[in-house]
Amino acid sequence: LDVLVCHRVSENLVWKEKPEFGSEGVLQACSYRKCFCRSCGQCRGFILCSTPKSLAPLKNQFCLSKQGISCYCLKDGSTVSASIVNFYKQSLSTCVDDLKLQLVVLHHRIASLEEQLNEALEKRHLPL
């Protein structure tokens, strides 16, 4: 699939309520809803409703065709087709590992603050 997968999109993208069913190609055995640009009305991608196991991670995500999207380059202010842009792909396991580390750090901070609070209360002879 030559698509850009998004969890959220702007209100400029609308989709059909009634799903269609793929009978050939990558979308064979999938039900999906086509997404359209609100301004020009052209199809820009799809949302997978039901999929074979291989496409299950894309279910209920916005799959936007790279050919139908232009990207604005911040460095020079130019506009290019998304099909020629290399998008950074971060694996889910990397995100989960980062979140675990952040949780451990926060847990240690909370434990330290609890100790400081207990010490301050003990100095004042106040019950917890």
Tab-separated table of C-alpha atoms in Angstrom:
chain	number	residue	atom	x	y	z
A	1	LEU	CA	0.000	0.000	0.000
A	2	ASP	CA	1.349	3.404	-0.936
A	3	VAL	CA	-0.599	5.235	1.751
A	4	LEU	CA	0.015	7.585	4.620
A	5	VAL	CA	-1.728	6.186	7.725
A	6	CYS	CA	-3.239	8.772	10.070
A	7	HIS	CA	-5.085	8.357	13.336
A	8	ARG	CA	-6.848	11.724	13.000
A	9	VAL	CA	-7.564	14.049	10.084
A	10	SER	CA	-8.999	17.531	9.701
A	11	GLU	CA	-12.618	18.280	8.947
A	12	ASN	CA	-11.585	18.816	5.316
A	13	LEU	CA	-11.774	15.065	4.800
A	14	VAL	CA	-15.187	13.412	4.590
A	15	TRP	CA	-16.090	9.760	4.088
A	16	LYS	CA	-18.957	7.653	2.882
A	17	GLU	CA	-21.078	6.080	5.592
A	18	LYS	CA	-21.801	2.974	3.512
A	19	PRO	CA	-18.804	0.606	3.213
A	20	GLU	CA	-17.632	-0.870	-0.069
A	21	PHE	CA	-16.100	-4.311	-0.494
A	22	GLY	CA	-12.768	-5.033	-2.181
A	23	SER	CA	-12.827	-7.860	-4.675
A	24	GLU	CA	-9.277	-7.645	-6.035
A	25	GLY	CA	-5.792	-6.386	-5.238
A	26	VAL	CA	-4.592	-5.420	-1.765
A	27	LEU	CA	-8.112	-4.585	-0.582
A	28	GLN	CA	-9.509	-8.001	-1.534
A	29	ALA	CA	-11.685	-9.359	1.290
A	30	CYS	CA	-11.777	-5.935	2.987
A	31	SER	CA	-14.663	-3.613	3.621
A	32	TYR	CA	-13.739	0.059	3.525
A	33	ARG	CA	-15.180	3.550	3.310
A	34	LYS	CA	-13.789	5.951	0.743
A	35	CYS	CA	-12.509	9.326	1.964
A	36	PHE	CA	-12.976	12.502	-0.059
A	37	CYS	CA	-11.576	16.013	0.024
A	38	ARG	CA	-14.368	18.351	1.120
A	39	SER	CA	-13.073	21.115	-1.202
A	40	CYS	CA	-12.507	19.335	-4.515
A	41	GLY	CA	-14.562	16.167	-3.934
A	42	GLN	CA	-11.802	13.835	-5.133
A	43	CYS	CA	-11.164	10.512	-3.429
A	44	ARG	CA	-8.068	10.802	-1.215
A	45	GLY	CA	-8.046	7.426	0.512
A	46	PHE	CA	-10.063	5.021	2.614
A	47	ILE	CA	-10.853	3.769	6.109
A	48	LEU	CA	-10.663	-0.009	6.527
A	49	CYS	CA	-13.699	-1.412	8.360
A	50	SER	CA	-12.992	-5.144	8.250
A	51	THR	CA	-9.778	-6.732	7.067
A	52	PRO	CA	-7.834	-9.964	6.815
A	53	LYS	CA	-5.357	-10.517	9.643
A	54	SER	CA	-2.466	-9.007	7.641
A	55	LEU	CA	-4.166	-5.591	7.449
A	56	ALA	CA	-5.738	-5.609	10.923
A	57	PRO	CA	-3.392	-2.895	12.313
A	58	LEU	CA	-4.807	-0.468	9.717
A	59	LYS	CA	-8.437	-1.038	10.720
A	60	ASN	CA	-10.275	2.234	11.544
A	61	GLN	CA	-7.249	4.331	10.520
A	62	PHE	CA	-7.254	6.895	7.723
A	63	CYS	CA	-5.245	5.472	4.813
A	64	LEU	CA	-4.536	8.403	2.524
A	65	SER	CA	-3.124	7.883	-0.957
A	66	LYS	CA	0.300	9.517	-1.204
A	67	GLN	CA	-0.360	10.398	-4.865
A	68	GLY	CA	-3.304	12.590	-3.842
A	69	ILE	CA	-1.484	14.535	-1.118
A	70	SER	CA	0.900	17.466	-1.299
A	71	CYS	CA	3.353	18.187	1.504
A	72	TYR	CA	4.556	21.643	2.502
A	73	CYS	CA	8.309	21.777	3.187
A	74	LEU	CA	9.092	24.028	6.129
A	75	LYS	CA	12.745	24.534	5.171
A	76	ASP	CA	12.159	26.206	1.829
A	77	GLY	CA	8.406	26.782	1.609
A	78	SER	CA	7.966	24.486	-1.385
A	79	THR	CA	5.179	21.999	-2.017
A	80	VAL	CA	5.934	18.438	-3.155
A	81	SER	CA	3.981	15.253	-3.716
A	82	ALA	CA	3.802	13.005	-0.645
A	83	SER	CA	4.815	10.061	-2.848
A	84	ILE	CA	8.406	11.388	-3.000
A	85	VAL	CA	8.704	12.247	0.706
A	86	ASN	CA	10.342	9.782	3.084
A	87	PHE	CA	8.243	9.668	6.235
A	88	TYR	CA	9.922	8.661	9.475
A	89	LYS	CA	8.419	5.391	10.687
A	90	GLN	CA	8.647	4.737	14.404
A	91	SER	CA	7.789	1.233	15.492
A	92	LEU	CA	5.106	0.674	18.092
A	93	SER	CA	7.566	-1.215	20.318
A	94	THR	CA	9.839	1.847	20.368
A	95	CYS	CA	6.917	4.024	21.458
A	96	VAL	CA	5.934	1.531	24.163
A	97	ASP	CA	9.530	1.321	25.430
A	98	ASP	CA	9.703	5.133	25.622
A	99	LEU	CA	6.407	5.254	27.533
A	100	LYS	CA	7.621	2.578	29.975
A	101	LEU	CA	10.752	4.600	30.665
A	102	GLN	CA	8.714	7.766	31.233
A	103	LEU	CA	6.440	5.876	33.642
A	104	VAL	CA	9.401	4.567	35.629
A	105	VAL	CA	10.861	8.076	35.903
A	106	LEU	CA	7.495	9.482	37.015
A	107	HIS	CA	7.075	6.671	39.548
A	108	HIS	CA	10.467	7.524	41.092
A	109	ARG	CA	9.577	11.223	41.213
A	110	ILE	CA	6.270	10.477	42.950
A	111	ALA	CA	7.973	8.137	45.438
A	112	SER	CA	10.548	10.823	46.231
A	113	LEU	CA	7.843	13.461	46.724
A	114	GLU	CA	5.912	11.105	49.003
A	115	GLU	CA	9.028	10.615	51.134
A	116	GLN	CA	9.585	14.375	51.336
A	117	LEU	CA	5.956	14.925	52.310
A	118	ASN	CA	6.084	12.213	54.990
A	119	GLU	CA	9.288	13.726	56.433
A	120	ALA	CA	7.735	17.210	56.502
A	121	LEU	CA	4.608	15.893	58.213
A	122	GLU	CA	6.667	13.981	60.774
A	123	LYS	CA	8.643	17.138	61.621
A	124	ARG	CA	5.370	18.936	62.286
A	125	HIS	CA	3.973	15.917	64.148
A	126	LEU	CA	0.939	15.801	61.883
A	127	PRO	CA	-0.807	12.527	61.116
A	128	LEU	CA	-0.868	11.279	57.541
